[in-house]
Amino acid sequence: MSITMSQKLAREGLGNPELFQGGVYITKNGQAELFVQTAEERQLELQEREKERQSNALLKLVMIAKEDIANEQVMSPEDVKRKLRGSRT
């Protein structure tokens, strides 16, 4: 749940991180200018975003693999090993 407060109240409350829990919209002349949240909340948000990015990347790889299988563009494990060994030299 986000709340709204003036710049003056926000400045006065900077030493109290609990005041900004859940995110706070800082207003200037009644218009939202900034959104402030605690560092802990921001870190959790970034971690969640990274997990989502990794999940999307994995899903894309699975879709590419399914497409390759459907198009019969597959390699046996032995072919993969040969190709990897060949790329090392």
mmCIF file with all atom_site columns, C-alpha atoms in Angstrom:
data_model
loop_
_atom_site.group_PDB
_atom_site.id
_atom_site.type_symbol
_atom_site.label_atom_id
_atom_site.label_alt_id
_atom_site.label_comp_id
_atom_site.label_asym_id
_atom_site.label_entity_id
_atom_site.label_seq_id
_atom_site.pdbx_PDB_ins_code
_atom_site.Cartn_x
_atom_site.Cartn_y
_atom_site.Cartn_z
_atom_site.occupancy
_atom_site.B_iso_or_equiv
_atom_site.pdbx_formal_charge
_atom_site.auth_seq_id
_atom_site.auth_comp_id
_atom_site.auth_asym_id
_atom_site.auth_atom_id
_atom_site.pdbx_PDB_model_num
ATOM 1  C CA . MET A 1 1  ? 0.000  0.000   0.000   1.00 0.00 ? 1  MET A CA 1
ATOM 2  C CA . SER A 1 2  ? 1.522  3.323   -1.073  1.00 0.00 ? 2  SER A CA 1
ATOM 3  C CA . ILE A 1 3  ? 0.889  6.598   0.669   1.00 0.00 ? 3  ILE A CA 1
ATOM 4  C CA . THR A 1 4  ? 1.369  10.212  -0.390  1.00 0.00 ? 4  THR A CA 1
ATOM 5  C CA . MET A 1 5  ? 3.234  12.933  1.489   1.00 0.00 ? 5  MET A CA 1
ATOM 6  C CA . SER A 1 6  ? 4.636  16.373  0.854   1.00 0.00 ? 6  SER A CA 1
ATOM 7  C CA . GLN A 1 7  ? 8.316  17.055  0.229   1.00 0.00 ? 7  GLN A CA 1
ATOM 8  C CA . LYS A 1 8  ? 8.546  18.747  3.623   1.00 0.00 ? 8  LYS A CA 1
ATOM 9  C CA . LEU A 1 9  ? 7.183  15.705  5.484   1.00 0.00 ? 9  LEU A CA 1
ATOM 10 C CA . ALA A 1 10 ? 9.452  13.421  3.478   1.00 0.00 ? 10 ALA A CA 1
ATOM 11 C CA . ARG A 1 11 ? 12.543 15.502  4.365   1.00 0.00 ? 11 ARG A CA 1
ATOM 12 C CA . GLU A 1 12 ? 11.584 15.479  8.027   1.00 0.00 ? 12 GLU A CA 1
ATOM 13 C CA . GLY A 1 13 ? 11.098 11.705  7.962   1.00 0.00 ? 13 GLY A CA 1
ATOM 14 C CA . LEU A 1 14 ? 14.295 10.718  6.118   1.00 0.00 ? 14 LEU A CA 1
ATOM 15 C CA . GLY A 1 15 ? 15.847 9.305   9.289   1.00 0.00 ? 15 GLY A CA 1
ATOM 16 C CA . ASN A 1 16 ? 12.884 6.986   9.775   1.00 0.00 ? 16 ASN A CA 1
ATOM 17 C CA . PRO A 1 17 ? 12.887 4.249   7.057   1.00 0.00 ? 17 PRO A CA 1
ATOM 18 C CA . GLU A 1 18 ? 9.719  2.679   8.491   1.00 0.00 ? 18 GLU A CA 1
ATOM 19 C CA . LEU A 1 19 ? 7.861  5.780   7.298   1.00 0.00 ? 19 LEU A CA 1
ATOM 20 C CA . PHE A 1 20 ? 8.625  4.776   3.707   1.00 0.00 ? 20 PHE A CA 1
ATOM 21 C CA . GLN A 1 21 ? 7.656  1.082   4.028   1.00 0.00 ? 21 GLN A CA 1
ATOM 22 C CA . GLY A 1 22 ? 5.455  0.027   1.128   1.00 0.00 ? 22 GLY A CA 1
ATOM 23 C CA . GLY A 1 23 ? 6.517  3.012   -0.959  1.00 0.00 ? 23 GLY A CA 1
ATOM 24 C CA . VAL A 1 24 ? 5.606  6.682   -0.679  1.00 0.00 ? 24 VAL A CA 1
ATOM 25 C CA . TYR A 1 25 ? 4.674  9.153   -3.391  1.00 0.00 ? 25 TYR A CA 1
ATOM 26 C CA . ILE A 1 26 ? 6.293  12.534  -2.684  1.00 0.00 ? 26 ILE A CA 1
ATOM 27 C CA . THR A 1 27 ? 4.260  15.458  -3.931  1.00 0.00 ? 27 THR A CA 1
ATOM 28 C CA . LYS A 1 28 ? 5.101  18.981  -4.985  1.00 0.00 ? 28 LYS A CA 1
ATOM 29 C CA . ASN A 1 29 ? 2.192  21.388  -5.284  1.00 0.00 ? 29 ASN A CA 1
ATOM 30 C CA . GLY A 1 30 ? -0.173 18.420  -5.040  1.00 0.00 ? 30 GLY A CA 1
ATOM 31 C CA . GLN A 1 31 ? 1.424  16.544  -7.953  1.00 0.00 ? 31 GLN A CA 1
ATOM 32 C CA . ALA A 1 32 ? 3.389  13.313  -7.477  1.00 0.00 ? 32 ALA A CA 1
ATOM 33 C CA . GLU A 1 33 ? 7.076  14.005  -8.209  1.00 0.00 ? 33 GLU A CA 1
ATOM 34 C CA . LEU A 1 34 ? 8.935  11.048  -6.688  1.00 0.00 ? 34 LEU A CA 1
ATOM 35 C CA . PHE A 1 35 ? 8.341  7.522   -5.453  1.00 0.00 ? 35 PHE A CA 1
ATOM 36 C CA . VAL A 1 36 ? 10.468 6.511   -2.459  1.00 0.00 ? 36 VAL A CA 1
ATOM 37 C CA . GLN A 1 37 ? 10.834 3.022   -1.036  1.00 0.00 ? 37 GLN A CA 1
ATOM 38 C CA . THR A 1 38 ? 13.189 1.393   1.434   1.00 0.00 ? 38 THR A CA 1
ATOM 39 C CA . ALA A 1 39 ? 16.449 -0.104  0.191   1.00 0.00 ? 39 ALA A CA 1
ATOM 40 C CA . GLU A 1 40 ? 15.285 -3.530  1.393   1.00 0.00 ? 40 GLU A CA 1
ATOM 41 C CA . GLU A 1 41 ? 12.093 -3.316  -0.668  1.00 0.00 ? 41 GLU A CA 1
ATOM 42 C CA . ARG A 1 42 ? 14.052 -2.141  -3.704  1.00 0.00 ? 42 ARG A CA 1
ATOM 43 C CA . GLN A 1 43 ? 16.493 -5.046  -3.370  1.00 0.00 ? 43 GLN A CA 1
ATOM 44 C CA . LEU A 1 44 ? 13.616 -7.539  -3.188  1.00 0.00 ? 44 LEU A CA 1
ATOM 45 C CA . GLU A 1 45 ? 12.028 -5.906  -6.243  1.00 0.00 ? 45 GLU A CA 1
ATOM 46 C CA . LEU A 1 46 ? 15.285 -6.201  -8.210  1.00 0.00 ? 46 LEU A CA 1
ATOM 47 C CA . GLN A 1 47 ? 15.728 -9.845  -7.175  1.00 0.00 ? 47 GLN A CA 1
ATOM 48 C CA . GLU A 1 48 ? 12.194 -10.644 -8.302  1.00 0.00 ? 48 GLU A CA 1
ATOM 49 C CA . ARG A 1 49 ? 12.804 -8.880  -11.617 1.00 0.00 ? 49 ARG A CA 1
ATOM 50 C CA . GLU A 1 50 ? 16.009 -10.922 -12.142 1.00 0.00 ? 50 GLU A CA 1
ATOM 51 C CA . LYS A 1 51 ? 14.168 -14.180 -11.402 1.00 0.00 ? 51 LYS A CA 1
ATOM 52 C CA . GLU A 1 52 ? 11.490 -13.220 -13.911 1.00 0.00 ? 52 GLU A CA 1
ATOM 53 C CA . ARG A 1 53 ? 14.124 -12.348 -16.521 1.00 0.00 ? 53 ARG A CA 1
ATOM 54 C CA . GLN A 1 54 ? 15.838 -15.712 -16.027 1.00 0.00 ? 54 GLN A CA 1
ATOM 55 C CA . SER A 1 55 ? 12.516 -17.554 -16.233 1.00 0.00 ? 55 SER A CA 1
ATOM 56 C CA . ASN A 1 56 ? 11.700 -15.793 -19.501 1.00 0.00 ? 56 ASN A CA 1
ATOM 57 C CA . ALA A 1 57 ? 15.129 -16.657 -20.908 1.00 0.00 ? 57 ALA A CA 1
ATOM 58 C CA . LEU A 1 58 ? 14.664 -20.321 -19.964 1.00 0.00 ? 58 LEU A CA 1
ATOM 59 C CA . LEU A 1 59 ? 11.212 -20.353 -21.544 1.00 0.00 ? 59 LEU A CA 1
ATOM 60 C CA . LYS A 1 60 ? 12.676 -18.918 -24.771 1.00 0.00 ? 60 LYS A CA 1
ATOM 61 C CA . LEU A 1 61 ? 15.326 -21.669 -24.812 1.00 0.00 ? 61 LEU A CA 1
ATOM 62 C CA . VAL A 1 62 ? 12.658 -24.329 -24.338 1.00 0.00 ? 62 VAL A CA 1
ATOM 63 C CA . MET A 1 63 ? 10.598 -22.871 -27.183 1.00 0.00 ? 63 MET A CA 1
ATOM 64 C CA . ILE A 1 64 ? 13.638 -22.790 -29.474 1.00 0.00 ? 64 ILE A CA 1
ATOM 65 C CA . ALA A 1 65 ? 14.429 -26.406 -28.565 1.00 0.00 ? 65 ALA A CA 1
ATOM 66 C CA . LYS A 1 66 ? 10.834 -27.467 -29.288 1.00 0.00 ? 66 LYS A CA 1
ATOM 67 C CA . GLU A 1 67 ? 11.003 -25.701 -32.650 1.00 0.00 ? 67 GLU A CA 1
ATOM 68 C CA . ASP A 1 68 ? 14.305 -27.417 -33.478 1.00 0.00 ? 68 ASP A CA 1
ATOM 69 C CA . ILE A 1 69 ? 12.803 -30.803 -32.602 1.00 0.00 ? 69 ILE A CA 1
ATOM 70 C CA . ALA A 1 70 ? 9.717  -30.095 -34.710 1.00 0.00 ? 70 ALA A CA 1
ATOM 71 C CA . ASN A 1 71 ? 11.981 -29.134 -37.647 1.00 0.00 ? 71 ASN A CA 1
ATOM 72 C CA . GLU A 1 72 ? 14.129 -32.223 -37.048 1.00 0.00 ? 72 GLU A CA 1
ATOM 73 C CA . GLN A 1 73 ? 17.181 -30.063 -36.404 1.00 0.00 ? 73 GLN A CA 1
ATOM 74 C CA . VAL A 1 74 ? 18.566 -32.269 -33.657 1.00 0.00 ? 74 VAL A CA 1
ATOM 75 C CA . MET A 1 75 ? 21.944 -33.765 -32.827 1.00 0.00 ? 75 MET A CA 1
ATOM 76 C CA . SER A 1 76 ? 22.785 -36.985 -31.066 1.00 0.00 ? 76 SER A CA 1
ATOM 77 C CA . PRO A 1 77 ? 24.862 -36.778 -27.879 1.00 0.00 ? 77 PRO A CA 1
ATOM 78 C CA . GLU A 1 78 ? 27.817 -38.203 -29.805 1.00 0.00 ? 78 GLU A CA 1
ATOM 79 C CA . ASP A 1 79 ? 27.504 -35.500 -32.488 1.00 0.00 ? 79 ASP A CA 1
ATOM 80 C CA . VAL A 1 80 ? 27.458 -32.817 -29.805 1.00 0.00 ? 80 VAL A CA 1
ATOM 81 C CA . LYS A 1 81 ? 30.586 -34.258 -28.179 1.00 0.00 ? 81 LYS A CA 1
ATOM 82 C CA . ARG A 1 82 ? 32.396 -34.387 -31.536 1.00 0.00 ? 82 ARG A CA 1
ATOM 83 C CA . LYS A 1 83 ? 31.405 -30.803 -32.298 1.00 0.00 ? 83 LYS A CA 1
ATOM 84 C CA . LEU A 1 84 ? 32.570 -29.591 -28.884 1.00 0.00 ? 84 LEU A CA 1
ATOM 85 C CA . ARG A 1 85 ? 35.867 -31.429 -29.168 1.00 0.00 ? 85 ARG A CA 1
ATOM 86 C CA . GLY A 1 86 ? 36.373 -29.989 -32.646 1.00 0.00 ? 86 GLY A CA 1
ATOM 87 C CA . SER A 1 87 ? 35.795 -26.435 -31.411 1.00 0.00 ? 87 SER A CA 1
ATOM 88 C CA . ARG A 1 88 ? 38.532 -26.766 -28.754 1.00 0.00 ? 88 ARG A CA 1
ATOM 89 C CA . THR A 1 89 ? 41.316 -27.200 -31.274 1.00 0.00 ? 89 THR A CA 1
#
